[in-house]
mmCIF file of C-alpha atoms in Angstrom:
data_model
loop_
_atom_site.group_PDB
_atom_site.id
_atom_site.type_symbol
_atom_site.label_atom_id
_atom_site.label_comp_id
_atom_site.label_asym_id
_atom_site.label_seq_id
_atom_site.Cartn_x
_atom_site.Cartn_y
_atom_site.Cartn_z
ATOM 1 C CA UNK A 287 38.940 184.581 73.559
ATOM 2 C CA UNK A 288 39.061 181.179 75.343
ATOM 3 C CA UNK A 289 35.624 179.689 75.974
ATOM 4 C CA UNK A 290 35.895 180.032 79.742
ATOM 5 C CA UNK A 291 37.256 183.588 79.780
ATOM 6 C CA UNK A 292 34.994 186.340 81.124
ATOM 7 C CA UNK A 293 33.417 188.537 78.454
ATOM 8 C CA UNK A 294 33.184 191.558 80.749
ATOM 9 C CA UNK A 295 34.778 192.956 83.870
ATOM 10 C CA UNK A 296 32.017 194.418 86.027
ATOM 11 C CA UNK A 297 32.441 196.322 89.273
ATOM 12 C CA UNK A 298 29.681 195.480 91.770
ATOM 13 C CA UNK A 299 28.671 197.330 94.925
ATOM 14 C CA UNK A 300 25.437 198.023 96.779
ATOM 15 C CA UNK A 301 24.190 200.265 99.530
ATOM 16 C CA UNK A 302 23.436 198.413 102.756
ATOM 17 C CA UNK A 303 19.670 198.634 102.302
ATOM 18 C CA UNK A 304 19.952 196.809 98.982
ATOM 19 C CA UNK A 305 22.019 193.832 100.107
ATOM 20 C CA UNK A 306 20.948 192.159 103.319
ATOM 21 C CA UNK A 307 17.571 190.494 102.752
ATOM 22 C CA UNK A 308 16.492 187.575 100.532
ATOM 23 C CA UNK A 309 14.294 190.020 98.582
ATOM 24 C CA UNK A 310 16.889 192.806 98.436
ATOM 25 C CA UNK A 311 17.731 194.509 95.157
ATOM 26 C CA UNK A 312 21.037 192.609 95.073
ATOM 27 C CA UNK A 313 19.252 189.269 95.498
ATOM 28 C CA UNK A 314 16.612 190.135 92.911
ATOM 29 C CA UNK A 315 19.280 191.133 90.412
ATOM 30 C CA UNK A 316 21.585 188.139 90.810
ATOM 31 C CA UNK A 317 18.822 185.554 91.151
ATOM 32 C CA UNK A 318 16.832 186.978 88.242
ATOM 33 C CA UNK A 319 19.885 187.317 86.000
ATOM 34 C CA UNK A 320 21.716 184.192 87.103
ATOM 35 C CA UNK A 321 21.253 182.372 83.803
ATOM 36 C CA UNK A 322 22.573 185.206 81.635
ATOM 37 C CA UNK A 323 25.479 185.763 84.033
ATOM 38 C CA UNK A 324 26.548 182.116 84.271
ATOM 39 C CA UNK A 325 25.655 180.881 80.788
ATOM 40 C CA UNK A 326 26.109 183.857 78.480
ATOM 41 C CA UNK A 327 27.944 186.918 79.834
ATOM 42 C CA UNK A 328 30.297 185.029 82.180
ATOM 43 C CA UNK A 329 31.707 188.304 83.541
ATOM 44 C CA UNK A 330 34.539 188.788 85.955
ATOM 45 C CA UNK A 331 32.807 190.385 88.937
ATOM 46 C CA UNK A 332 34.934 192.728 91.040
ATOM 47 C CA UNK A 333 32.870 192.993 94.209
ATOM 48 C CA UNK A 334 33.291 195.402 97.113
ATOM 49 C CA UNK A 335 33.695 193.611 100.438
ATOM 50 C CA UNK A 336 30.348 194.026 102.215
ATOM 51 C CA UNK A 337 28.435 193.308 99.006
ATOM 52 C CA UNK A 338 30.373 190.071 98.550
ATOM 53 C CA UNK A 339 29.702 189.159 102.193
ATOM 54 C CA UNK A 340 25.976 189.573 101.487
ATOM 55 C CA UNK A 341 26.232 187.427 98.358
ATOM 56 C CA UNK A 342 27.893 184.653 100.340
ATOM 57 C CA UNK A 343 25.378 184.879 103.196
ATOM 58 C CA UNK A 344 22.433 184.706 100.773
ATOM 59 C CA UNK A 345 23.975 182.031 98.555
ATOM 60 C CA UNK A 346 23.959 184.270 95.474
ATOM 61 C CA UNK A 347 25.961 182.990 92.465
ATOM 62 C CA UNK A 348 27.237 180.155 94.623
ATOM 63 C CA UNK A 349 30.324 178.489 93.111
ATOM 64 C CA UNK A 350 30.549 181.100 90.354
ATOM 65 C CA UNK A 351 34.278 181.090 89.493
ATOM 66 C CA UNK A 352 34.859 184.627 88.210
ATOM 67 C CA UNK A 353 34.710 186.753 91.372
ATOM 68 C CA UNK A 354 37.387 189.039 92.771
ATOM 69 C CA UNK A 355 37.025 190.568 96.224
ATOM 70 C CA UNK A 356 37.774 194.243 96.727
ATOM 71 C CA UNK A 357 38.144 195.857 100.169
ATOM 72 C CA UNK A 358 35.219 197.187 102.155
ATOM 73 C CA UNK A 359 34.117 200.671 101.242
ATOM 74 C CA UNK A 360 35.628 202.147 104.381
ATOM 75 C CA UNK A 361 38.938 200.542 103.365
ATOM 76 C CA UNK A 362 38.873 202.025 99.870
ATOM 77 C CA UNK A 363 36.846 199.517 97.859
ATOM 78 C CA UNK A 364 34.871 202.148 95.950
ATOM 79 C CA UNK A 365 37.983 204.241 95.437
ATOM 80 C CA UNK A 366 39.676 201.239 93.825
ATOM 81 C CA UNK A 367 36.683 200.775 91.527
ATOM 82 C CA UNK A 368 37.138 204.363 90.327
ATOM 83 C CA UNK A 369 40.783 203.630 89.548
ATOM 84 C CA UNK A 370 39.831 200.488 87.610
ATOM 85 C CA UNK A 371 37.282 202.407 85.503
ATOM 86 C CA UNK A 372 40.057 204.631 84.145
ATOM 87 C CA UNK A 373 42.763 201.942 83.943
ATOM 88 C CA UNK A 374 43.988 201.408 80.371
ATOM 89 C CA UNK A 375 45.140 197.831 81.013
ATOM 90 C CA UNK A 376 42.472 195.501 79.510
ATOM 91 C CA UNK A 377 43.264 192.922 82.178
ATOM 92 C CA UNK A 378 42.365 195.397 84.925
ATOM 93 C CA UNK A 379 39.928 197.943 83.553
ATOM 94 C CA UNK A 380 36.192 197.723 84.229
ATOM 95 C CA UNK A 381 33.731 197.552 81.346
ATOM 96 C CA UNK A 382 30.774 198.550 83.509
ATOM 97 C CA UNK A 383 29.824 199.367 87.085
ATOM 98 C CA UNK A 384 26.732 198.185 88.908
ATOM 99 C CA UNK A 385 26.304 200.231 92.074
ATOM 100 C CA UNK A 386 22.813 199.781 93.485
ATOM 101 C CA UNK A 387 22.453 203.010 95.409
ATOM 102 C CA UNK A 388 20.021 204.036 98.128
ATOM 103 C CA UNK A 389 19.388 207.774 97.645
ATOM 104 C CA UNK A 390 18.866 208.338 101.372
ATOM 105 C CA UNK A 391 22.109 206.575 102.328
ATOM 106 C CA UNK A 392 24.765 209.261 102.967
ATOM 107 C CA UNK A 393 27.361 207.075 101.235
ATOM 108 C CA UNK A 394 25.625 207.791 97.899
ATOM 109 C CA UNK A 395 27.056 211.323 98.046
ATOM 110 C CA UNK A 396 30.552 210.396 99.238
ATOM 111 C CA UNK A 397 33.317 211.690 96.911
ATOM 112 C CA UNK A 398 34.206 208.195 95.756
ATOM 113 C CA UNK A 399 30.578 207.469 94.796
ATOM 114 C CA UNK A 400 30.277 210.729 92.863
ATOM 115 C CA UNK A 401 33.660 210.181 91.199
ATOM 116 C CA UNK A 402 32.740 206.623 90.239
ATOM 117 C CA UNK A 403 29.720 207.802 88.285
ATOM 118 C CA UNK A 404 31.568 210.785 86.780
ATOM 119 C CA UNK A 405 34.471 208.699 85.502
ATOM 120 C CA UNK A 406 32.072 206.174 83.982
ATOM 121 C CA UNK A 407 30.431 209.054 82.076
ATOM 122 C CA UNK A 408 33.793 210.463 80.963
ATOM 123 C CA UNK A 409 35.080 207.080 79.789
ATOM 124 C CA UNK A 410 31.822 205.938 78.182
ATOM 125 C CA UNK A 411 31.179 203.005 80.510
ATOM 126 C CA UNK A 412 27.764 202.006 81.864
ATOM 127 C CA UNK A 413 27.054 203.204 85.390
ATOM 128 C CA UNK A 414 24.035 201.213 86.549
ATOM 129 C CA UNK A 415 22.648 202.498 89.825
ATOM 130 C CA UNK A 416 19.173 200.937 89.870
ATOM 131 C CA UNK A 417 17.877 197.387 89.846
ATOM 132 C CA UNK A 418 15.885 198.081 86.677
ATOM 133 C CA UNK A 419 18.890 199.554 84.896
ATOM 134 C CA UNK A 420 21.248 196.717 85.827
ATOM 135 C CA UNK A 421 18.698 194.034 84.943
ATOM 136 C CA UNK A 422 17.999 195.617 81.560
ATOM 137 C CA UNK A 423 21.690 196.052 80.733
ATOM 138 C CA UNK A 424 22.482 192.419 81.555
ATOM 139 C CA UNK A 425 19.531 191.231 79.454
ATOM 140 C CA UNK A 426 20.470 193.342 76.432
ATOM 141 C CA UNK A 427 24.145 192.411 76.521
ATOM 142 C CA UNK A 428 23.255 188.722 76.851
ATOM 143 C CA UNK A 429 20.921 188.955 73.862
ATOM 144 C CA UNK A 430 23.745 190.624 71.917
ATOM 145 C CA UNK A 431 25.834 187.507 72.588
ATOM 146 C CA UNK A 432 23.097 185.203 71.297
ATOM 147 C CA UNK A 433 20.964 184.508 74.374
ATOM 148 C CA UNK A 434 17.249 184.118 73.807
ATOM 149 C CA UNK A 435 15.259 187.073 75.208
ATOM 150 C CA UNK A 436 13.838 186.397 78.664
ATOM 151 C CA UNK A 437 10.041 186.324 78.162
ATOM 152 C CA UNK A 438 9.485 187.357 81.769
ATOM 153 C CA UNK A 439 10.990 190.734 80.867
ATOM 154 C CA UNK A 440 8.959 191.231 77.686
ATOM 155 C CA UNK A 441 6.420 193.578 79.346
ATOM 156 C CA UNK A 442 9.204 196.020 80.249
ATOM 157 C CA UNK A 443 10.342 196.092 76.621
ATOM 158 C CA UNK A 444 6.878 196.780 75.197
ATOM 159 C CA UNK A 445 7.759 200.276 74.019
ATOM 160 C CA UNK A 446 4.196 200.990 72.899
ATOM 161 C CA UNK A 447 3.356 201.186 76.603
ATOM 162 C CA UNK A 448 6.566 202.844 77.745
ATOM 163 C CA UNK A 449 7.890 206.382 78.023
ATOM 164 C CA UNK A 450 11.341 207.924 77.756
ATOM 165 C CA UNK A 451 12.847 211.244 78.837
ATOM 166 C CA UNK A 452 15.520 212.799 76.599
ATOM 167 C CA UNK A 453 17.715 215.422 78.271
ATOM 168 C CA UNK A 454 20.996 217.002 77.179
ATOM 169 C CA UNK A 455 23.261 219.688 78.524
ATOM 170 C CA UNK A 456 24.168 222.535 76.172
ATOM 171 C CA UNK A 457 27.400 220.975 74.916
ATOM 172 C CA UNK A 458 25.600 217.664 74.293
ATOM 173 C CA UNK A 459 22.493 218.878 72.448
ATOM 174 C CA UNK A 460 23.961 218.282 68.986
ATOM 175 C CA UNK A 461 24.947 214.766 70.042
ATOM 176 C CA UNK A 462 21.423 214.152 71.320
ATOM 177 C CA UNK A 463 19.994 215.232 67.958
ATOM 178 C CA UNK A 464 22.414 212.926 66.127
ATOM 179 C CA UNK A 465 21.418 210.002 68.348
ATOM 180 C CA UNK A 466 17.709 210.761 68.002
ATOM 181 C CA UNK A 467 17.953 210.952 64.226
ATOM 182 C CA UNK A 468 19.864 207.662 63.950
ATOM 183 C CA UNK A 469 17.466 205.888 66.293
ATOM 184 C CA UNK A 470 14.325 207.772 65.331
ATOM 185 C CA UNK A 471 12.420 204.665 64.265
ATOM 186 C CA UNK A 472 12.981 203.063 67.669
ATOM 187 C CA UNK A 473 12.216 206.225 69.654
ATOM 188 C CA UNK A 474 9.063 206.696 67.614
ATOM 189 C CA UNK A 475 7.767 203.389 68.995
ATOM 190 C CA UNK A 476 7.606 204.762 72.549
ATOM 191 C CA UNK A 477 4.156 205.731 73.712
ATOM 192 C CA UNK A 478 5.487 208.889 75.340
ATOM 193 C CA UNK A 479 8.566 211.078 74.964
ATOM 194 C CA UNK A 480 9.430 214.101 77.047
ATOM 195 C CA UNK A 481 12.370 216.470 77.369
ATOM 196 C CA UNK A 482 13.469 219.616 79.125
ATOM 197 C CA UNK A 483 13.383 223.070 77.571
ATOM 198 C CA UNK A 484 15.504 223.632 74.499
ATOM 199 C CA UNK A 485 16.210 219.932 73.983
ATOM 200 C CA UNK A 486 12.492 219.282 73.604
ATOM 201 C CA UNK A 487 12.086 222.087 71.061
ATOM 202 C CA UNK A 488 15.045 220.829 69.015
ATOM 203 C CA UNK A 489 13.742 217.271 69.038
ATOM 204 C CA UNK A 490 10.317 218.403 67.854
ATOM 205 C CA UNK A 491 11.932 220.281 64.975
ATOM 206 C CA UNK A 492 13.800 217.101 64.075
ATOM 207 C CA UNK A 493 10.551 215.120 64.195
ATOM 208 C CA UNK A 494 8.857 217.671 61.937
ATOM 209 C CA UNK A 495 11.666 217.252 59.434
ATOM 210 C CA UNK A 496 11.263 213.477 59.469
ATOM 211 C CA UNK A 497 7.508 213.003 59.949
ATOM 212 C CA UNK A 498 6.126 216.232 58.562
ATOM 213 C CA UNK A 499 5.281 219.523 60.229
ATOM 214 C CA UNK A 500 1.970 218.490 61.753
ATOM 215 C CA UNK A 501 2.826 214.896 62.722
ATOM 216 C CA UNK A 502 6.106 215.908 64.352
ATOM 217 C CA UNK A 503 4.913 219.040 66.121
ATOM 218 C CA UNK A 504 4.288 217.371 69.483
ATOM 219 C CA UNK A 505 6.541 214.327 69.104
ATOM 220 C CA UNK A 506 8.180 215.259 72.414
ATOM 221 C CA UNK A 507 6.368 216.841 75.347
ATOM 222 C CA UNK A 508 8.604 219.754 76.387
ATOM 223 C CA UNK A 509 8.882 220.661 80.047
ATOM 224 C CA UNK A 510 10.666 223.648 81.559
ATOM 225 C CA UNK A 511 14.413 223.948 81.146
ATOM 226 C CA UNK A 512 16.482 222.139 83.749
ATOM 227 C CA UNK A 513 17.512 225.263 85.684
ATOM 228 C CA UNK A 514 13.865 226.385 85.817
ATOM 229 C CA UNK A 515 12.561 223.089 87.153
ATOM 230 C CA UNK A 516 12.201 220.742 84.192
ATOM 231 C CA UNK A 517 14.307 218.064 85.860
ATOM 232 C CA UNK A 518 11.931 218.138 88.839
ATOM 233 C CA UNK A 519 8.893 217.838 86.552
ATOM 234 C CA UNK A 520 10.305 214.711 84.931
ATOM 235 C CA UNK A 521 11.329 213.368 88.348
ATOM 236 C CA UNK A 522 7.690 213.556 89.413
ATOM 237 C CA UNK A 523 6.636 211.485 86.396
ATOM 238 C CA UNK A 524 9.178 208.843 87.359
ATOM 239 C CA UNK A 525 8.214 208.804 91.033
ATOM 240 C CA UNK A 526 4.523 208.499 90.167
ATOM 241 C CA UNK A 527 5.352 205.681 87.713
ATOM 242 C CA UNK A 528 3.513 207.520 84.958
ATOM 243 C CA UNK A 529 4.919 205.571 81.997
ATOM 244 C CA UNK A 530 8.272 207.343 82.090
ATOM 245 C CA UNK A 531 10.935 205.161 83.603
ATOM 246 C CA UNK A 532 13.781 205.401 81.081
ATOM 247 C CA UNK A 533 15.948 208.518 81.042
ATOM 248 C CA UNK A 534 18.681 209.280 78.520
ATOM 249 C CA UNK A 535 20.479 212.225 80.118
ATOM 250 C CA UNK A 536 23.550 213.317 78.165
ATOM 251 C CA UNK A 537 25.638 215.034 80.787
ATOM 252 C CA UNK A 538 28.644 217.252 80.240
ATOM 253 C CA UNK A 539 30.938 216.246 83.118
ATOM 254 C CA UNK A 540 33.571 218.887 82.336
ATOM 255 C CA UNK A 541 31.683 222.053 83.256
ATOM 256 C CA UNK A 542 30.409 223.503 86.512
ATOM 257 C CA UNK A 543 26.619 223.341 86.586
ATOM 258 C CA UNK A 544 24.657 225.947 88.485
ATOM 259 C CA UNK A 545 21.632 223.659 88.744
ATOM 260 C CA UNK A 546 23.564 220.641 90.003
ATOM 261 C CA UNK A 547 20.915 220.123 92.695
ATOM 262 C CA UNK A 548 18.238 219.662 90.020
ATOM 263 C CA UNK A 549 20.353 217.106 88.163
ATOM 264 C CA UNK A 550 20.929 215.154 91.358
ATOM 265 C CA UNK A 551 17.218 215.346 92.145
ATOM 266 C CA UNK A 552 16.347 213.583 88.887
ATOM 267 C CA UNK A 553 18.913 210.852 89.473
ATOM 268 C CA UNK A 554 17.741 210.386 93.063
ATOM 269 C CA UNK A 555 14.169 210.000 91.799
ATOM 270 C CA UNK A 556 15.263 207.130 89.570
ATOM 271 C CA UNK A 557 17.099 205.469 92.453
ATOM 272 C CA UNK A 558 14.093 205.877 94.747
ATOM 273 C CA UNK A 559 12.043 203.613 92.460
ATOM 274 C CA UNK A 560 15.027 201.340 91.861
ATOM 275 C CA UNK A 561 12.983 198.424 90.524
ATOM 276 C CA UNK A 562 11.254 200.672 87.976
ATOM 277 C CA UNK A 563 13.496 203.419 86.606
ATOM 278 C CA UNK A 564 16.857 203.678 84.887
ATOM 279 C CA UNK A 565 19.055 206.578 83.828
ATOM 280 C CA UNK A 566 21.795 206.491 81.177
ATOM 281 C CA UNK A 567 24.167 209.426 81.415
ATOM 282 C CA UNK A 568 26.517 209.394 78.422
ATOM 283 C CA UNK A 569 26.243 209.306 74.657
ATOM 284 C CA UNK A 570 28.357 206.221 73.982
ATOM 285 C CA UNK A 571 26.349 204.042 76.361
ATOM 286 C CA UNK A 572 23.128 205.596 75.090
ATOM 287 C CA UNK A 573 23.978 204.701 71.499
ATOM 288 C CA UNK A 574 24.671 201.072 72.383
ATOM 289 C CA UNK A 575 21.602 200.842 74.612
ATOM 290 C CA UNK A 576 19.260 202.015 71.846
ATOM 291 C CA UNK A 577 20.947 199.725 69.326
ATOM 292 C CA UNK A 578 20.505 196.702 71.594
ATOM 293 C CA UNK A 579 16.893 197.643 72.365
ATOM 294 C CA UNK A 580 16.213 197.463 68.646
ATOM 295 C CA UNK A 581 18.095 194.178 68.278
ATOM 296 C CA UNK A 582 16.109 192.568 71.097
ATOM 297 C CA UNK A 583 12.853 193.748 69.522
ATOM 298 C CA UNK A 584 13.889 192.073 66.255
ATOM 299 C CA UNK A 585 14.751 188.862 68.098
ATOM 300 C CA UNK A 586 11.359 188.802 69.838
ATOM 301 C CA UNK A 587 9.432 189.468 66.623
ATOM 302 C CA UNK A 588 11.350 186.711 64.837
ATOM 303 C CA UNK A 589 10.708 184.096 67.529
#
């Protein structure tokens, strides 16, 4: 790859409430991550019209050369992002999507917004809908390319003071167990782990196998199953900022889900505290995320 070629192709869009002010989520993200974007990741940014207008008005990533304008949302900008997620051409396809969503903005439930997230899950591409999630992803991918960890973000990576929710639909429970077993050492560093229903019971059985019956018995705090309200219980933890801001939610996008409202509730909770919470919704991205969390921890301990 030539030195000046972009490493990633990233779709970028934001809800109106996240783009207009100097302290908006868009401004916080691009100002806070400017060094890793310009010096390390060097992505091609495919930006929906109004979001790019806001970047220009606020002077964000001024003179950055790798930006492509897409139409405004009302002219199909988000729809085109969906098409690029599934495009097989490496010169056109998106590697990730950052869509900073406002959960009370009606556009967050438009078909193109829902399809954008769903196709990212199906094709194993990061869908980053919160400031915290986008900032963490950019940091981890930059570290993977050799950037020094940003010390200002160290407190958010102090897993001994952090919590994580582990949730999986029926068809994804075996995959969740595989991921948890491979990354058990990392997950064991979290101060708090929780899960819904059956997933929590299965994870505790795994922990008992690894740590011993007594030590692993309460490795995960199990809540109710999703259809019975477990998603809402975890959403409350996130909204109250009670040391649970990371969610690994392995969704099965190919089946109708009777408790779809509960699933959306949990995701909306994460987006409500956009600077705090993040939700990863597919196994492939979850695997890489956990791997890079461990790599960053090694880099910090070695420095």
